[in-house]
Short mmCIF file of C-alpha atoms in Angstrom, two decimals:
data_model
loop_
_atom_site.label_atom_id
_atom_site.label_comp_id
_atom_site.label_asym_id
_atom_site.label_seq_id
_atom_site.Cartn_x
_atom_site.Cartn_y
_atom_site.Cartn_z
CA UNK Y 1 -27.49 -6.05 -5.78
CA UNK Y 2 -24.99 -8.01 -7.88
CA UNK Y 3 -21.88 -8.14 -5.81
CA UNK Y 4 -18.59 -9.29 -7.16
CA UNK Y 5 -16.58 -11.60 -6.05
CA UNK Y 6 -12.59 -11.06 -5.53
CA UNK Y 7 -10.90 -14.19 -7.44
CA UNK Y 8 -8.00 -13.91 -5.21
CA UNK Y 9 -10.68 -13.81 -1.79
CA UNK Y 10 -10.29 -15.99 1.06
CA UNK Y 11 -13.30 -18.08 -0.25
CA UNK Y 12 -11.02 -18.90 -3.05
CA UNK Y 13 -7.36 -18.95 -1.46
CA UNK Y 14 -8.41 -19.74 2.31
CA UNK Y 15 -5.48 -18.06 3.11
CA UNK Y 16 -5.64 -15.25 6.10
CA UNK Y 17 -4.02 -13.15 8.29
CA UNK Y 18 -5.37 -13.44 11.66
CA UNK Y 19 -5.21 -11.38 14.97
CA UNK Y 20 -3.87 -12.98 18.25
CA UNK Y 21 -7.31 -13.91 19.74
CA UNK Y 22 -8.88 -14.86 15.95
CA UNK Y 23 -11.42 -11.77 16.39
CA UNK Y 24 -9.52 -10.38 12.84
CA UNK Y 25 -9.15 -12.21 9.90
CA UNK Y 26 -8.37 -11.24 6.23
CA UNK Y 27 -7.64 -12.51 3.08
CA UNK Y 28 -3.86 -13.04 2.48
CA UNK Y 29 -1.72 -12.56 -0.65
CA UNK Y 30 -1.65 -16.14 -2.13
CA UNK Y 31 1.76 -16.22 -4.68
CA UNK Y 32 1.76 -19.63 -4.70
CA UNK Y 33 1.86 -22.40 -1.66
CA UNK Y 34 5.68 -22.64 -1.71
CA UNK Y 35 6.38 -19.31 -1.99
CA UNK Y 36 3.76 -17.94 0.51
CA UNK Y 37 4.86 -20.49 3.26
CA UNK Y 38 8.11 -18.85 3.36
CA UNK Y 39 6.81 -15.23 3.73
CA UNK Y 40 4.60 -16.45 6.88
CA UNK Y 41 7.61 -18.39 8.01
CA UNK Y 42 9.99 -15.85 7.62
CA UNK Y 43 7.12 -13.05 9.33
CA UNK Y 44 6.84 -15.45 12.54
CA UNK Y 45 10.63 -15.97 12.81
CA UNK Y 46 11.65 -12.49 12.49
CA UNK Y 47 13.10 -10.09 14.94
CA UNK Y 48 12.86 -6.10 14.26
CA UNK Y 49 16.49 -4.28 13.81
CA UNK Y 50 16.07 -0.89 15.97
CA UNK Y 51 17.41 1.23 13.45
CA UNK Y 52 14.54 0.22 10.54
CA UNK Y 53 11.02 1.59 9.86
CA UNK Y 54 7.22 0.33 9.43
CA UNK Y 55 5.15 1.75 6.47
CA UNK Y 56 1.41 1.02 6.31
CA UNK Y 57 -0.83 2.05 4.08
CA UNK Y 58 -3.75 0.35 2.45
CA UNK Y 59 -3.32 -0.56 -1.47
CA UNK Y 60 -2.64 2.82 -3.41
CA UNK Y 61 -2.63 4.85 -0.73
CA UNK Y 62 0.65 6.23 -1.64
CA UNK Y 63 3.04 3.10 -0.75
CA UNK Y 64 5.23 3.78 -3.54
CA UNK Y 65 5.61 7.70 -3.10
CA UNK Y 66 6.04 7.31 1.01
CA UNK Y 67 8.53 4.71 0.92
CA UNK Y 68 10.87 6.55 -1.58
CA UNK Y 69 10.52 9.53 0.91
CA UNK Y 70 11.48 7.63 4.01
CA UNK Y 71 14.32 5.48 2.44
CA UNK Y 72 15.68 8.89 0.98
CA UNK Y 73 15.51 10.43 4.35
CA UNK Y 74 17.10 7.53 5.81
CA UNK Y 75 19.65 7.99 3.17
CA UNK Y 76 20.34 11.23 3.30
CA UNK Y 77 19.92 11.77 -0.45
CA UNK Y 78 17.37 12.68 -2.73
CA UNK Y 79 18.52 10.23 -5.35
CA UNK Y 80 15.96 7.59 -6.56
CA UNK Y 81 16.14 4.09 -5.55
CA UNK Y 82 17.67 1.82 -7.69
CA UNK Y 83 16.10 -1.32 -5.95
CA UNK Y 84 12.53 -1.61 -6.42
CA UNK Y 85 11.21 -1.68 -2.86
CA UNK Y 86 9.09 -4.97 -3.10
CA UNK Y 87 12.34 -6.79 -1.68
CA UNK Y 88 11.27 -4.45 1.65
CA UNK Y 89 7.43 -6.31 1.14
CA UNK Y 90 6.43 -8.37 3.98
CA UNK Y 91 3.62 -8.89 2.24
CA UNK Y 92 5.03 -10.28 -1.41
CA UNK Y 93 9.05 -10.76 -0.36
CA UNK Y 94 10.23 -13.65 2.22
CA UNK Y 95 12.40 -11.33 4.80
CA UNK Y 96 15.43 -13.78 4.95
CA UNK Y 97 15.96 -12.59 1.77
CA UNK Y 98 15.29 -8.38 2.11
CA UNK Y 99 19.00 -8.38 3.59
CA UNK Y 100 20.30 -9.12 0.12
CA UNK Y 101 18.90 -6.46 -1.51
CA UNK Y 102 17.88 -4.00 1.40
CA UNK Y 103 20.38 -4.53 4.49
CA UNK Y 104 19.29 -2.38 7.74
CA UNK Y 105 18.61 0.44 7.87
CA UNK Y 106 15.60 0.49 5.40
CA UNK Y 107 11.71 0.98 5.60
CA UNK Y 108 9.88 -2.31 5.66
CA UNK Y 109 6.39 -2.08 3.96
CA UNK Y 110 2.95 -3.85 4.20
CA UNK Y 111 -0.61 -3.25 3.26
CA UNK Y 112 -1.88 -5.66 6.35
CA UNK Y 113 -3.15 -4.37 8.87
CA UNK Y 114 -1.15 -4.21 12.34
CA UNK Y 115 -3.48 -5.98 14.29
CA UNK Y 116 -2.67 -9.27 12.22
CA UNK Y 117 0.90 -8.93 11.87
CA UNK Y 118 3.10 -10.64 14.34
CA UNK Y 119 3.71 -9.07 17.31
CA UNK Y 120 7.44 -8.34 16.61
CA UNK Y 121 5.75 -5.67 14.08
CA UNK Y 122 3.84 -4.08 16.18
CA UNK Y 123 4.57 -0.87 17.87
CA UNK Y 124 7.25 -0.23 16.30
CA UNK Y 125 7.98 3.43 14.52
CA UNK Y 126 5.11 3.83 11.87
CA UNK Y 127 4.30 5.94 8.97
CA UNK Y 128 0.65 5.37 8.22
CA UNK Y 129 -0.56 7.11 4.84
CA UNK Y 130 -4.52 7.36 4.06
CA UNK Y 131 -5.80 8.03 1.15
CA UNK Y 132 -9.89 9.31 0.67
CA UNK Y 133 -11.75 6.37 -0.56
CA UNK Y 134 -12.79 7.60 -3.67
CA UNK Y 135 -10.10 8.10 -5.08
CA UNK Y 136 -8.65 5.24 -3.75
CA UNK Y 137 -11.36 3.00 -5.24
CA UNK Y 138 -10.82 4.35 -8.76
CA UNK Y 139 -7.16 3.75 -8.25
CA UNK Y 140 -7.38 -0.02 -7.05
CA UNK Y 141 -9.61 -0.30 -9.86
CA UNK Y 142 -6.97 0.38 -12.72
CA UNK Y 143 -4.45 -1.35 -10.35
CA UNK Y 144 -6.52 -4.64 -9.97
CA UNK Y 145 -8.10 -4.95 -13.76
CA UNK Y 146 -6.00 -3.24 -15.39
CA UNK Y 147 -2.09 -4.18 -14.14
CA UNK Y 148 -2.69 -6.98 -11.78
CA UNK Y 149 -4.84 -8.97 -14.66
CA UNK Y 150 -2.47 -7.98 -17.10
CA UNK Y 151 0.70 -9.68 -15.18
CA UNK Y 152 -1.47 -12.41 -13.52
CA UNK Y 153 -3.41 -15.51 -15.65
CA UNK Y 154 -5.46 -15.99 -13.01
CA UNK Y 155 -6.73 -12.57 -13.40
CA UNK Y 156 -7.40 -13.00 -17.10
CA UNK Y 157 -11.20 -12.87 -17.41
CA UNK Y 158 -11.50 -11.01 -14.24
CA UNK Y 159 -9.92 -7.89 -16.33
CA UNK Y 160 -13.26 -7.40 -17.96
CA UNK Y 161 -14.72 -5.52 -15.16
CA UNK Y 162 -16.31 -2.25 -15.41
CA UNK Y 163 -16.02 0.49 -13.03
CA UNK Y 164 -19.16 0.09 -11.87
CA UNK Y 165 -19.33 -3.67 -10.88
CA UNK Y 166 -16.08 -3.12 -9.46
CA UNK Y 167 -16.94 -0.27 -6.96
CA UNK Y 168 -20.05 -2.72 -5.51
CA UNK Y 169 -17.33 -5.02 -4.41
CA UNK Y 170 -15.13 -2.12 -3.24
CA UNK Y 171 -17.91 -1.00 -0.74
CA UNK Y 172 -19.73 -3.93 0.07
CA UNK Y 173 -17.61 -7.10 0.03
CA UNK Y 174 -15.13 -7.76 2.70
CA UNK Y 175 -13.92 -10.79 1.38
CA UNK Y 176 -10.79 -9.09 -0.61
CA UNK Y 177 -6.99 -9.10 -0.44
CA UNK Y 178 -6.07 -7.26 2.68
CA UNK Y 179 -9.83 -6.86 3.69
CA UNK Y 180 -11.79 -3.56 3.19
CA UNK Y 181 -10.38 -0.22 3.02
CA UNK Y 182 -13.11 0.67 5.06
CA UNK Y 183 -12.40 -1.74 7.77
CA UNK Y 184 -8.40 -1.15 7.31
CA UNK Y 185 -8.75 2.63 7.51
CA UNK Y 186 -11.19 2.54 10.33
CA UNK Y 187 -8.66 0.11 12.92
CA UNK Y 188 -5.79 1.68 11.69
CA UNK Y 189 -7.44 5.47 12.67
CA UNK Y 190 -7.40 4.36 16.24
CA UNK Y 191 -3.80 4.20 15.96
CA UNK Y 192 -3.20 8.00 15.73
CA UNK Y 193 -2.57 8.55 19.07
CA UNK Y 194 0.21 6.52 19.57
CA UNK Y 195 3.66 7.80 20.01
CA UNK Y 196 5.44 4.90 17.65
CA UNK Y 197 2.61 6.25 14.68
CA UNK Y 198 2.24 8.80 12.62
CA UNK Y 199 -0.27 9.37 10.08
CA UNK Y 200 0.03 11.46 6.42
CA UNK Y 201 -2.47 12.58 4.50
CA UNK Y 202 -1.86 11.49 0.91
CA UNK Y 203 -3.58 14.34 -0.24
CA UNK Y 204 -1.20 16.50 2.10
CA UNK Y 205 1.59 15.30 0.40
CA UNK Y 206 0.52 16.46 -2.82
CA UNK Y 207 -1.04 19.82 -1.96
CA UNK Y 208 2.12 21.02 0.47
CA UNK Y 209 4.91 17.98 0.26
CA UNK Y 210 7.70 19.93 1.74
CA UNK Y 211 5.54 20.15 5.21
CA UNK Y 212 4.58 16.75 5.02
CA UNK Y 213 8.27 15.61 4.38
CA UNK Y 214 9.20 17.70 7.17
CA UNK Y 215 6.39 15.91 9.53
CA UNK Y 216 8.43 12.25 8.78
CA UNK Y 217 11.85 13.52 9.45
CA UNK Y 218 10.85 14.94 12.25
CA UNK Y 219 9.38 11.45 13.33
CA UNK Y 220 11.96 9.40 12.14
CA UNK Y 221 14.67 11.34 13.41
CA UNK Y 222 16.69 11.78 10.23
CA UNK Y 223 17.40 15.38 10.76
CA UNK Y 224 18.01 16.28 7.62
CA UNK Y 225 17.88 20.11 6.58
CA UNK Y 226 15.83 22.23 4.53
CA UNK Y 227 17.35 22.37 1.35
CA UNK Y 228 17.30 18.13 1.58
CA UNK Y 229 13.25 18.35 2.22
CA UNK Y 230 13.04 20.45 -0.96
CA UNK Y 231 14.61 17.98 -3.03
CA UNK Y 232 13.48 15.14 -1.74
CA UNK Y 233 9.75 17.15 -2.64
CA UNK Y 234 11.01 18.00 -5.86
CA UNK Y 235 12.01 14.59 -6.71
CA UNK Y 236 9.26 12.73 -5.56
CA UNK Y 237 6.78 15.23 -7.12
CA UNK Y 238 4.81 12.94 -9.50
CA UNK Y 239 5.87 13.45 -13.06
CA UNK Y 240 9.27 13.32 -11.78
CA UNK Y 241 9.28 10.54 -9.54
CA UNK Y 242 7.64 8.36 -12.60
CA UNK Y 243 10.03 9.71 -14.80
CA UNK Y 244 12.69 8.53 -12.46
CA UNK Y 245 11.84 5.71 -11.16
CA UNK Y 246 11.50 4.33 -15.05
CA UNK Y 247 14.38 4.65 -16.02
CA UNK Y 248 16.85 3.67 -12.64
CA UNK Y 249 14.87 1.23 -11.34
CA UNK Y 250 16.17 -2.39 -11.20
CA UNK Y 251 15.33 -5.37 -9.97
CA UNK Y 252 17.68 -7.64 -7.60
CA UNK Y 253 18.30 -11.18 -8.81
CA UNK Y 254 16.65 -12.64 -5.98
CA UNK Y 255 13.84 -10.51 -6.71
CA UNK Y 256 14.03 -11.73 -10.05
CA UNK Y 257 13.64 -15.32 -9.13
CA UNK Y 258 10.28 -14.37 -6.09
CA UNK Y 259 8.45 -13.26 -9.26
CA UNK Y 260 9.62 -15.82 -11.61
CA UNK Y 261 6.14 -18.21 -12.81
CA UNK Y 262 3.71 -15.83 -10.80
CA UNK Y 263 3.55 -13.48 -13.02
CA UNK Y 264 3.26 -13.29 -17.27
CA UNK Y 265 4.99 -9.91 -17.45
CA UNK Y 266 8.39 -8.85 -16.63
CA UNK Y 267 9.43 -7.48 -12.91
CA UNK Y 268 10.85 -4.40 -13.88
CA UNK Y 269 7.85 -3.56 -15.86
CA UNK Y 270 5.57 -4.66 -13.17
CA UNK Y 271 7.43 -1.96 -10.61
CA UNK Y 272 7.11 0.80 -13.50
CA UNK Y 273 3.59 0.37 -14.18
CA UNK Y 274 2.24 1.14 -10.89
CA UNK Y 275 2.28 4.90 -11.29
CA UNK Y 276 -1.09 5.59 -13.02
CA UNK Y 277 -1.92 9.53 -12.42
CA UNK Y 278 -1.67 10.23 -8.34
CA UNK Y 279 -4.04 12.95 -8.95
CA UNK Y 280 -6.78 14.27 -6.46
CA UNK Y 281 -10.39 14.21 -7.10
CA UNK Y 282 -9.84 11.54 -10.38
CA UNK Y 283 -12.73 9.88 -9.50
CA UNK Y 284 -15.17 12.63 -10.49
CA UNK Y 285 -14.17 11.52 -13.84
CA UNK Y 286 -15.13 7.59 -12.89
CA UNK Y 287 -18.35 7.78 -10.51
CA UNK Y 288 -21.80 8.38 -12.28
CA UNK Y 289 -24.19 10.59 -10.17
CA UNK Y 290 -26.02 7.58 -9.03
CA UNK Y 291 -23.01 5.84 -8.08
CA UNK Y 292 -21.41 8.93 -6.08
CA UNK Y 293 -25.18 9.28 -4.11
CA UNK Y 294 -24.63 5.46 -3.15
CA UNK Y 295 -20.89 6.12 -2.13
CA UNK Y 296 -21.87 9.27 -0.12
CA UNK Y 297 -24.66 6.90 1.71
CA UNK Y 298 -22.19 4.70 2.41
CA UNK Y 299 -20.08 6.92 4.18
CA UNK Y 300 -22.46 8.32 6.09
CA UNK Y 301 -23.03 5.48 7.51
CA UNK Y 302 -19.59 4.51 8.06
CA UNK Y 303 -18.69 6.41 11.60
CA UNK Y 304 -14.74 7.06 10.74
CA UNK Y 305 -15.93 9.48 7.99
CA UNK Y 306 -17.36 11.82 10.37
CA UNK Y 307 -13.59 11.89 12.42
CA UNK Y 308 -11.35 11.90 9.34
CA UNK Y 309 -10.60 14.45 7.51
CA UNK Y 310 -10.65 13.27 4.35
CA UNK Y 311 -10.29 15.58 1.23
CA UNK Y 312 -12.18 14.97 -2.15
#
């Protein structure tokens, strides 16, 4: 089998993320080497505020539509977000700099793992959203050819992908930003029963979001009442949260200036073109019968797909 290879791997960047004892490694986000040494500098010197939050997910898994709900729980308001919420990155933003655009209180967001995170990260309060992988794979698709390649040179020729190629890589080679979903979704599972996590369905926030808002103010303490759930589920339904977020989003100066030379499009349209169709069950419209019999194999002989309840 003909397996891709990501062109922003570790082969390619040797960049990682590493667990304490070196037993975990995955491929980093590589900006560039200035800017990247001063998100890992700024992730080793950094001390949690009590009062903020941790959002994990994997890549669409629902990043965007979770961290709206928290920060608008935290606000007490179900008005959008002006500032796009890559200044709260770990991943993409150096954290000196979040206080400029996002002071404390606010909901800090990563796709890593939290096994190679610094410790000051871990076990902290938690919001972890999964996402089935099918429908996750046909999402990073259109999120890695089609809008990453479109804002990055680098990606250029890799835009030229079809579905199908891209899915071999998706299941069978580790050796991507952030590592596998598989592996992600699997170490981050194990998590559940911690007191500091909690874990959302994406597909539970679409199907009933008012009981899945109510789960995270519950967790995070926010206490805020009924009527606030319903609009914050209203809101961040997700016509209206794409609607929304297009026309009041903005982008901080110094956000401005993290993006500047990385990217050939504009920041603000970068933020705006992330929301694709946050629909369930899209990819029976992408997978071929073949390819859904080689997906379902897969899984069957992945073990966390007999525990999770994922829904298709």
């Amino acid at each position: 089998m003909d397996i891709p290879q990501h062109p922003m791997g570790g082969a390619v960047t040797n960049k990682y993320m590493s667990s304490d004892d070196g037993s975990v490694k995955v491929p980093a986000i590589y900006i560039n080497e200035e800017s990247s040494k001063k998100i890992e500098e700024d992730l080793n010197r950094y001390k949690w505020h009590s009062d903020d939050f941790l959002l994990a997910t994997y890549p669409k898994n629902g990043t965007h539509f979770m961290w709206e709900i928290m920060t608008m729980l935290m606000r007490g308001s179900a008005d959008y977000i002006t500032d796009s919420k890559a200044a709260c990155m770990l991943d993409l933003f150096p954290l000196s700099k979040s206080d400029l655009v996002f002071p404390s209180p606010r909901v800090l967001n990563t796709h890593y793992r939290l096994d190679v995170l610094p410790q000051e990260f871990r076990d902290r309060k938690t919001v972890l959203v999964i996402r089935n992988p099918k429908d996750s794979a046909v999402s990073m698709y259109y999120h890695e050819i089609h809008i990453m390649a479109a804002i990055n040179a680098k990606l250029k020729e890799w835009s030229q992908l079809s579905f199908s190629q891209y899915l071999k890589m998706y299941l069978f080679n580790k050796d991507v930003p952030y590592g596998s979903y598989f592996d992600y979704t699997e170490y981050m599972w194990s998590l559940r029963d911690k007191p500091n996590v909690l874990v959302i369905f994406f597909e539970d926030l679409k199907t009933d979001p008012v009981a899945s808002i109510q789960k995270v103010n519950e967790f995070m303490g926010t206490q805020r009442d009924a009527d606030l759930v319903q609009q914050i589920a209203e809101a961040t339904n997700f016509e209206n949260m794409k609607k929304g977020k297009l026309v009041n989003t903005k982008v901080n100066d110094e956000l401005r200036k993290q993006f500047e030379g990385i990217t050939t499009g504009d920041a603000n349209d970068i933020s705006n073109r992330v929301y694709r169709k946050g629909t369930i069950g899209d990819w029976k419209n992408h997978l071929t019968v073949a390819e859904n019999e080689m997906f379902d194999e897969f899984l069957a002989n992945w073990k966390p797909s007999k525990e999770i309840p994922f829904r298709y």
